[in-house]
Structure formats: structure tokens, C-alpha cells
């Protein structure tokens, strides 16, 4: 039996909140310049839904926009996020590298994220996470856009039969339960108390994983 720990990225390993606001502001500044937005940047709305698939994000943030404009908005947003990541304006959560290093000794570690491939790769490259993580899986790699299916893909491709999913949102918790893995909720920036109640265990700091 091969055990694995499957991590979410945003709000679990990476402090997305540090780059979220400037990236969103920059994106909506572009929309304003093109007369596609005339209100404040909907930062609070995004914080409430972070972790959901990106098409849902932009449908929620810009319900009156066409699909084409939403897709372009997301492209701009991704570019701004990556610029900030590479400039090290973001950060991993406290003790993330230490915990990953320790866990990788006796466990196979993977990332399964709703983030896009280029965005995730920017984080992995900037913080050299390949030292600990065997493979990173983006939601872009599956057609359904569901985290449960993404975790199932991780398990099938790597012959995983047990372990845990570690994440901050309900999609992570349900992905664990749907695949008969332990659901570990992290009570970090974007976590919701009602969602965490469904996890098998809840931690307040990554160091608790040890």
C-alpha cells in the first residue's frame, strides 16, 4: 500500500493573500481602461470564493461580461500573479519548507490545485518545491474541473491507495472523502469554519502535520 499526502496550493502552502490584492487591482485597472469596469475591485468577493475553478471565479466577479472578456481577464490576472510570484512578493506559509522536507522522507507528496499550470509552476520554481514534491497537478489537466476528479487522477497515475488531502476549502475536503482519503483542513486565511467542520482533522499551523 502506497501512502501519499496531496496538498492544495492556494491558502494551504502558498500565501495567496499577499499577491491577490495587487494582482486583482492591476487586472481591474486594465478593465477600467477599456471601459469594461466602473466599480471598485471586488477583492472581498474573490476572497470568499478562492479555491473554486477559475471559470467560476470570473463568472462570479464579472457576471455581466461575455465569456471572451472573462477569459481575457483571467489571462491578465494570471500574468500579474506570476509577475508578483517571481518578484517574491508572495510567500509560503510559516514552516512550509521544513514540514515538506520532513514529510517527504517517509511519504510521497503531490500538489492538486485549482490553479493554472503556469501559475503553479511559477510558485514551484520560485521556492524550489521540486525538492519535496513528486508532481504538481493543475485543474487544467482534467475536463470536469472538479477537485475530486483531479485527486482521483493523482491516485490513479501514481498507484496511491491511501493517505490524505490537505487543503483549506470544501473542495479539498470533499476530494479526500470522495476518494476515501483522510481530509485535513487547514484553518488559514481563506478557510471557512462551516466547511472545516466536514474535515476529519483541522490544523492551525503546518507544523502540526508532523
PDB file of C-alpha atoms in Angstrom:
ATOM      1  CA  UNK A   1       0.000   0.000   0.000  1.00  0.00           C
ATOM      2  CA  UNK A   2       1.482   3.332  -1.060  1.00  0.00           C
ATOM      3  CA  UNK A   3       0.657   6.315   1.143  1.00  0.00           C
ATOM      4  CA  UNK A   4       0.590   9.860  -0.191  1.00  0.00           C
ATOM      5  CA  UNK A   5      -0.093  13.374   1.019  1.00  0.00           C
ATOM      6  CA  UNK A   6      -1.843  15.546  -1.559  1.00  0.00           C
ATOM      7  CA  UNK A   7      -1.639  19.281  -0.889  1.00  0.00           C
ATOM      8  CA  UNK A   8      -3.724  22.144  -2.149  1.00  0.00           C
ATOM      9  CA  UNK A   9      -1.619  25.188  -3.073  1.00  0.00           C
ATOM     10  CA  UNK A  10      -3.507  28.480  -2.567  1.00  0.00           C
ATOM     11  CA  UNK A  11      -4.236  29.188   1.070  1.00  0.00           C
ATOM     12  CA  UNK A  12      -2.550  25.937   2.104  1.00  0.00           C
ATOM     13  CA  UNK A  13       1.118  26.069   1.115  1.00  0.00           C
ATOM     14  CA  UNK A  14       1.239  29.471  -0.558  1.00  0.00           C
ATOM     15  CA  UNK A  15       0.001  32.720   0.992  1.00  0.00           C
ATOM     16  CA  UNK A  16      -2.021  33.870  -1.986  1.00  0.00           C
ATOM     17  CA  UNK A  17      -3.458  36.727   0.053  1.00  0.00           C
ATOM     18  CA  UNK A  18      -0.120  38.549  -0.239  1.00  0.00           C
ATOM     19  CA  UNK A  19      -0.342  38.883  -4.030  1.00  0.00           C
ATOM     20  CA  UNK A  20      -4.084  38.661  -4.541  1.00  0.00           C
ATOM     21  CA  UNK A  21      -4.941  42.294  -3.964  1.00  0.00           C
ATOM     22  CA  UNK A  22      -2.258  43.898  -6.168  1.00  0.00           C
ATOM     23  CA  UNK A  23      -2.883  41.364  -8.970  1.00  0.00           C
ATOM     24  CA  UNK A  24      -6.632  41.919  -8.891  1.00  0.00           C
ATOM     25  CA  UNK A  25      -6.246  45.694  -8.764  1.00  0.00           C
ATOM     26  CA  UNK A  26      -3.883  45.597 -11.743  1.00  0.00           C
ATOM     27  CA  UNK A  27      -6.303  43.401 -13.679  1.00  0.00           C
ATOM     28  CA  UNK A  28      -9.329  45.565 -12.997  1.00  0.00           C
ATOM     29  CA  UNK A  29      -7.290  48.669 -13.807  1.00  0.00           C
ATOM     30  CA  UNK A  30      -6.900  47.218 -17.292  1.00  0.00           C
ATOM     31  CA  UNK A  31     -10.636  46.537 -17.455  1.00  0.00           C
ATOM     32  CA  UNK A  32     -11.373  50.097 -16.387  1.00  0.00           C
ATOM     33  CA  UNK A  33      -9.052  51.490 -19.055  1.00  0.00           C
ATOM     34  CA  UNK A  34     -11.013  49.507 -21.599  1.00  0.00           C
ATOM     35  CA  UNK A  35     -14.369  50.721 -20.201  1.00  0.00           C
ATOM     36  CA  UNK A  36     -15.244  47.192 -19.064  1.00  0.00           C
ATOM     37  CA  UNK A  37     -15.498  48.004 -15.352  1.00  0.00           C
ATOM     38  CA  UNK A  38     -16.502  51.121 -13.387  1.00  0.00           C
ATOM     39  CA  UNK A  39     -16.700  49.879  -9.789  1.00  0.00           C
ATOM     40  CA  UNK A  40     -14.232  49.048  -7.028  1.00  0.00           C
ATOM     41  CA  UNK A  41     -12.076  45.945  -7.461  1.00  0.00           C
ATOM     42  CA  UNK A  42     -14.106  43.028  -5.977  1.00  0.00           C
ATOM     43  CA  UNK A  43     -11.371  41.756  -3.678  1.00  0.00           C
ATOM     44  CA  UNK A  44     -13.682  40.633  -0.863  1.00  0.00           C
ATOM     45  CA  UNK A  45     -15.838  38.673  -3.278  1.00  0.00           C
ATOM     46  CA  UNK A  46     -12.798  36.841  -4.587  1.00  0.00           C
ATOM     47  CA  UNK A  47     -11.594  36.002  -1.091  1.00  0.00           C
ATOM     48  CA  UNK A  48     -14.927  34.338  -0.415  1.00  0.00           C
ATOM     49  CA  UNK A  49     -14.631  32.050  -3.420  1.00  0.00           C
ATOM     50  CA  UNK A  50     -10.895  31.418  -3.665  1.00  0.00           C
ATOM     51  CA  UNK A  51     -10.248  27.770  -4.356  1.00  0.00           C
ATOM     52  CA  UNK A  52     -13.098  27.315  -6.822  1.00  0.00           C
ATOM     53  CA  UNK A  53     -12.330  26.695 -10.530  1.00  0.00           C
ATOM     54  CA  UNK A  54     -11.244  29.836 -12.381  1.00  0.00           C
ATOM     55  CA  UNK A  55     -14.212  29.889 -14.805  1.00  0.00           C
ATOM     56  CA  UNK A  56     -16.461  30.104 -11.725  1.00  0.00           C
ATOM     57  CA  UNK A  57     -14.264  32.870 -10.298  1.00  0.00           C
ATOM     58  CA  UNK A  58     -14.687  35.124 -13.304  1.00  0.00           C
ATOM     59  CA  UNK A  59     -18.359  34.330 -13.743  1.00  0.00           C
ATOM     60  CA  UNK A  60     -18.844  35.419 -10.127  1.00  0.00           C
ATOM     61  CA  UNK A  61     -16.657  38.515 -10.308  1.00  0.00           C
ATOM     62  CA  UNK A  62     -17.906  39.679 -13.712  1.00  0.00           C
ATOM     63  CA  UNK A  63     -21.398  38.239 -14.226  1.00  0.00           C
ATOM     64  CA  UNK A  64     -22.260  40.767 -16.960  1.00  0.00           C
ATOM     65  CA  UNK A  65     -19.173  40.085 -19.069  1.00  0.00           C
ATOM     66  CA  UNK A  66     -19.052  37.758 -22.041  1.00  0.00           C
ATOM     67  CA  UNK A  67     -17.115  34.511 -21.857  1.00  0.00           C
ATOM     68  CA  UNK A  68     -14.448  36.013 -24.129  1.00  0.00           C
ATOM     69  CA  UNK A  69     -13.914  39.010 -21.831  1.00  0.00           C
ATOM     70  CA  UNK A  70     -13.794  36.737 -18.765  1.00  0.00           C
ATOM     71  CA  UNK A  71     -11.159  34.567 -20.396  1.00  0.00           C
ATOM     72  CA  UNK A  72      -9.086  37.611 -21.303  1.00  0.00           C
ATOM     73  CA  UNK A  73      -9.476  38.976 -17.780  1.00  0.00           C
ATOM     74  CA  UNK A  74      -8.190  35.705 -16.384  1.00  0.00           C
ATOM     75  CA  UNK A  75      -5.188  35.798 -18.724  1.00  0.00           C
ATOM     76  CA  UNK A  76      -4.285  39.262 -17.458  1.00  0.00           C
ATOM     77  CA  UNK A  77      -4.798  38.175 -13.859  1.00  0.00           C
ATOM     78  CA  UNK A  78      -2.545  35.152 -14.295  1.00  0.00           C
ATOM     79  CA  UNK A  79       0.185  37.315 -15.818  1.00  0.00           C
ATOM     80  CA  UNK A  80       0.033  39.740 -12.889  1.00  0.00           C
ATOM     81  CA  UNK A  81       0.107  36.921 -10.335  1.00  0.00           C
ATOM     82  CA  UNK A  82       3.123  35.287 -11.961  1.00  0.00           C
ATOM     83  CA  UNK A  83       4.979  38.599 -12.089  1.00  0.00           C
ATOM     84  CA  UNK A  84       4.416  39.043  -8.359  1.00  0.00           C
ATOM     85  CA  UNK A  85       5.429  35.461  -7.562  1.00  0.00           C
ATOM     86  CA  UNK A  86       8.685  35.757  -9.487  1.00  0.00           C
ATOM     87  CA  UNK A  87       9.385  39.052  -7.741  1.00  0.00           C
ATOM     88  CA  UNK A  88       8.901  37.173  -4.431  1.00  0.00           C
ATOM     89  CA  UNK A  89       6.065  39.410  -3.324  1.00  0.00           C
ATOM     90  CA  UNK A  90       4.282  36.302  -2.091  1.00  0.00           C
ATOM     91  CA  UNK A  91       5.422  33.732   0.443  1.00  0.00           C
ATOM     92  CA  UNK A  92       4.944  30.163   1.579  1.00  0.00           C
ATOM     93  CA  UNK A  93       3.222  29.714   4.920  1.00  0.00           C
ATOM     94  CA  UNK A  94       5.477  29.551   8.005  1.00  0.00           C
ATOM     95  CA  UNK A  95       7.472  26.304   8.260  1.00  0.00           C
ATOM     96  CA  UNK A  96       6.165  25.075   4.880  1.00  0.00           C
ATOM     97  CA  UNK A  97       9.573  24.083   3.524  1.00  0.00           C
ATOM     98  CA  UNK A  98      10.649  22.456   6.782  1.00  0.00           C
ATOM     99  CA  UNK A  99       7.419  20.476   7.029  1.00  0.00           C
ATOM    100  CA  UNK A 100       7.528  19.381   3.391  1.00  0.00           C
ATOM    101  CA  UNK A 101      11.140  18.282   3.775  1.00  0.00           C
ATOM    102  CA  UNK A 102      10.352  16.193   6.849  1.00  0.00           C
ATOM    103  CA  UNK A 103       7.202  14.675   5.384  1.00  0.00           C
ATOM    104  CA  UNK A 104       8.894  13.807   2.096  1.00  0.00           C
ATOM    105  CA  UNK A 105      11.245  11.420   3.894  1.00  0.00           C
ATOM    106  CA  UNK A 106       8.534   8.841   4.531  1.00  0.00           C
ATOM    107  CA  UNK A 107       5.693   9.995   2.263  1.00  0.00           C
ATOM    108  CA  UNK A 108       5.095  10.757  -1.397  1.00  0.00           C
ATOM    109  CA  UNK A 109       3.984  14.381  -1.719  1.00  0.00           C
ATOM    110  CA  UNK A 110       1.851  15.823  -4.519  1.00  0.00           C
ATOM    111  CA  UNK A 111       0.032  19.060  -5.242  1.00  0.00           C
ATOM    112  CA  UNK A 112      -3.506  19.091  -6.636  1.00  0.00           C
ATOM    113  CA  UNK A 113      -4.686  22.635  -7.246  1.00  0.00           C
ATOM    114  CA  UNK A 114      -7.420  24.621  -8.947  1.00  0.00           C
ATOM    115  CA  UNK A 115      -4.661  26.965 -10.095  1.00  0.00           C
ATOM    116  CA  UNK A 116      -3.455  27.055 -13.685  1.00  0.00           C
ATOM    117  CA  UNK A 117      -0.289  25.257 -14.760  1.00  0.00           C
ATOM    118  CA  UNK A 118       1.906  28.314 -15.419  1.00  0.00           C
ATOM    119  CA  UNK A 119       0.877  29.888 -12.107  1.00  0.00           C
ATOM    120  CA  UNK A 120       1.634  26.731 -10.131  1.00  0.00           C
ATOM    121  CA  UNK A 121       4.928  26.237 -11.915  1.00  0.00           C
ATOM    122  CA  UNK A 122       5.947  29.780 -11.024  1.00  0.00           C
ATOM    123  CA  UNK A 123       5.463  29.001  -7.335  1.00  0.00           C
ATOM    124  CA  UNK A 124       7.255  25.661  -7.590  1.00  0.00           C
ATOM    125  CA  UNK A 125      10.203  27.215  -9.421  1.00  0.00           C
ATOM    126  CA  UNK A 126      10.465  30.277  -7.185  1.00  0.00           C
ATOM    127  CA  UNK A 127      10.583  28.215  -3.990  1.00  0.00           C
ATOM    128  CA  UNK A 128      12.242  25.111  -5.474  1.00  0.00           C
ATOM    129  CA  UNK A 129       9.440  22.852  -4.264  1.00  0.00           C
ATOM    130  CA  UNK A 130      10.530  20.034  -6.566  1.00  0.00           C
ATOM    131  CA  UNK A 131      12.923  19.164  -3.760  1.00  0.00           C
ATOM    132  CA  UNK A 132       9.937  17.718  -1.927  1.00  0.00           C
ATOM    133  CA  UNK A 133       7.002  17.414  -4.327  1.00  0.00           C
ATOM    134  CA  UNK A 134       6.917  14.491  -6.754  1.00  0.00           C
ATOM    135  CA  UNK A 135       4.454  16.099  -9.167  1.00  0.00           C
ATOM    136  CA  UNK A 136       2.114  19.087  -9.460  1.00  0.00           C
ATOM    137  CA  UNK A 137      -1.387  18.604 -10.873  1.00  0.00           C
ATOM    138  CA  UNK A 138      -3.430  21.524 -12.188  1.00  0.00           C
ATOM    139  CA  UNK A 139      -7.178  21.529 -12.652  1.00  0.00           C
ATOM    140  CA  UNK A 140      -6.415  22.245 -16.304  1.00  0.00           C
ATOM    141  CA  UNK A 141      -5.408  18.609 -16.722  1.00  0.00           C
ATOM    142  CA  UNK A 142      -8.957  17.289 -16.348  1.00  0.00           C
ATOM    143  CA  UNK A 143     -12.092  18.131 -18.303  1.00  0.00           C
ATOM    144  CA  UNK A 144     -14.601  18.115 -15.438  1.00  0.00           C
ATOM    145  CA  UNK A 145     -12.966  20.943 -13.476  1.00  0.00           C
ATOM    146  CA  UNK A 146     -13.690  19.081 -10.229  1.00  0.00           C
ATOM    147  CA  UNK A 147     -11.072  18.734  -7.471  1.00  0.00           C
ATOM    148  CA  UNK A 148     -12.329  15.229  -6.630  1.00  0.00           C
ATOM    149  CA  UNK A 149     -11.558  14.082 -10.170  1.00  0.00           C
ATOM    150  CA  UNK A 150      -8.142  15.748 -10.024  1.00  0.00           C
ATOM    151  CA  UNK A 151      -7.246  13.894  -6.822  1.00  0.00           C
ATOM    152  CA  UNK A 152      -8.515  10.678  -8.405  1.00  0.00           C
ATOM    153  CA  UNK A 153      -6.126  11.292 -11.310  1.00  0.00           C
ATOM    154  CA  UNK A 154      -3.229  11.790  -8.894  1.00  0.00           C
ATOM    155  CA  UNK A 155      -4.080   8.489  -7.211  1.00  0.00           C
ATOM    156  CA  UNK A 156      -4.528   6.511 -10.406  1.00  0.00           C
ATOM    157  CA  UNK A 157      -1.351   7.745 -12.084  1.00  0.00           C
ATOM    158  CA  UNK A 158       0.781   7.102  -9.031  1.00  0.00           C
ATOM    159  CA  UNK A 159      -0.848   3.891  -7.756  1.00  0.00           C
ATOM    160  CA  UNK A 160      -1.876   5.533  -4.498  1.00  0.00           C
ATOM    161  CA  UNK A 161      -4.212   3.574  -2.244  1.00  0.00           C
ATOM    162  CA  UNK A 162      -4.176   5.632   0.942  1.00  0.00           C
ATOM    163  CA  UNK A 163      -3.173   8.906   2.524  1.00  0.00           C
ATOM    164  CA  UNK A 164      -4.626  12.361   2.978  1.00  0.00           C
ATOM    165  CA  UNK A 165      -5.629  15.552   1.208  1.00  0.00           C
ATOM    166  CA  UNK A 166      -4.539  18.760   2.944  1.00  0.00           C
ATOM    167  CA  UNK A 167      -6.399  21.929   1.999  1.00  0.00           C
ATOM    168  CA  UNK A 168      -8.341  24.951   3.169  1.00  0.00           C
ATOM    169  CA  UNK A 169     -11.643  24.708   1.307  1.00  0.00           C
ATOM    170  CA  UNK A 170     -14.610  22.368   0.978  1.00  0.00           C
ATOM    171  CA  UNK A 171     -13.469  21.182  -2.452  1.00  0.00           C
ATOM    172  CA  UNK A 172     -10.311  19.781  -0.833  1.00  0.00           C
ATOM    173  CA  UNK A 173     -12.263  18.113   1.948  1.00  0.00           C
ATOM    174  CA  UNK A 174     -14.744  16.535  -0.457  1.00  0.00           C
ATOM    175  CA  UNK A 175     -11.941  15.453  -2.787  1.00  0.00           C
ATOM    176  CA  UNK A 176     -10.481  13.495   0.127  1.00  0.00           C
ATOM    177  CA  UNK A 177     -13.774  11.921   1.126  1.00  0.00           C
ATOM    178  CA  UNK A 178     -14.799  11.093  -2.447  1.00  0.00           C
ATOM    179  CA  UNK A 179     -11.529   9.213  -2.856  1.00  0.00           C
ATOM    180  CA  UNK A 180     -11.561   7.574   0.574  1.00  0.00           C
ATOM    181  CA  UNK A 181      -8.614   9.579   1.885  1.00  0.00           C
ATOM    182  CA  UNK A 182      -8.262  11.466   5.169  1.00  0.00           C
ATOM    183  CA  UNK A 183      -9.395  15.090   4.920  1.00  0.00           C
ATOM    184  CA  UNK A 184      -7.119  17.506   6.780  1.00  0.00           C
ATOM    185  CA  UNK A 185      -8.410  21.075   6.819  1.00  0.00           C
ATOM    186  CA  UNK A 186      -6.048  23.997   7.346  1.00  0.00           C
ATOM    187  CA  UNK A 187      -7.511  26.908   9.265  1.00  0.00           C
ATOM    188  CA  UNK A 188      -5.668  29.628   7.353  1.00  0.00           C
ATOM    189  CA  UNK A 189      -6.597  32.871   5.595  1.00  0.00           C
ATOM    190  CA  UNK A 190      -9.386  31.733   3.284  1.00  0.00           C
ATOM    191  CA  UNK A 191     -10.772  28.838   5.308  1.00  0.00           C
ATOM    192  CA  UNK A 192     -14.449  28.826   6.272  1.00  0.00           C
ATOM    193  CA  UNK A 193     -15.486  27.463   9.660  1.00  0.00           C
ATOM    194  CA  UNK A 194     -18.568  25.708   8.302  1.00  0.00           C
ATOM    195  CA  UNK A 195     -16.517  23.974   5.630  1.00  0.00           C
ATOM    196  CA  UNK A 196     -13.790  22.880   8.043  1.00  0.00           C
ATOM    197  CA  UNK A 197     -16.374  21.107  10.187  1.00  0.00           C
ATOM    198  CA  UNK A 198     -16.524  18.425   7.497  1.00  0.00           C
ATOM    199  CA  UNK A 199     -12.807  17.657   7.679  1.00  0.00           C
ATOM    200  CA  UNK A 200     -11.517  14.639   9.595  1.00  0.00           C
ATOM    201  CA  UNK A 201      -8.879  16.801  11.266  1.00  0.00           C
ATOM    202  CA  UNK A 202      -8.187  20.549  11.377  1.00  0.00           C
ATOM    203  CA  UNK A 203      -4.810  22.208  11.922  1.00  0.00           C
ATOM    204  CA  UNK A 204      -3.917  25.830  12.649  1.00  0.00           C
ATOM    205  CA  UNK A 205      -0.256  25.567  11.614  1.00  0.00           C
ATOM    206  CA  UNK A 206       1.523  23.369   9.053  1.00  0.00           C
ATOM    207  CA  UNK A 207       3.968  22.196  11.730  1.00  0.00           C
ATOM    208  CA  UNK A 208       1.077  20.212  13.241  1.00  0.00           C
ATOM    209  CA  UNK A 209       1.253  17.831  10.274  1.00  0.00           C
ATOM    210  CA  UNK A 210       4.408  16.365  11.760  1.00  0.00           C
TER     211      UNK A 210
END
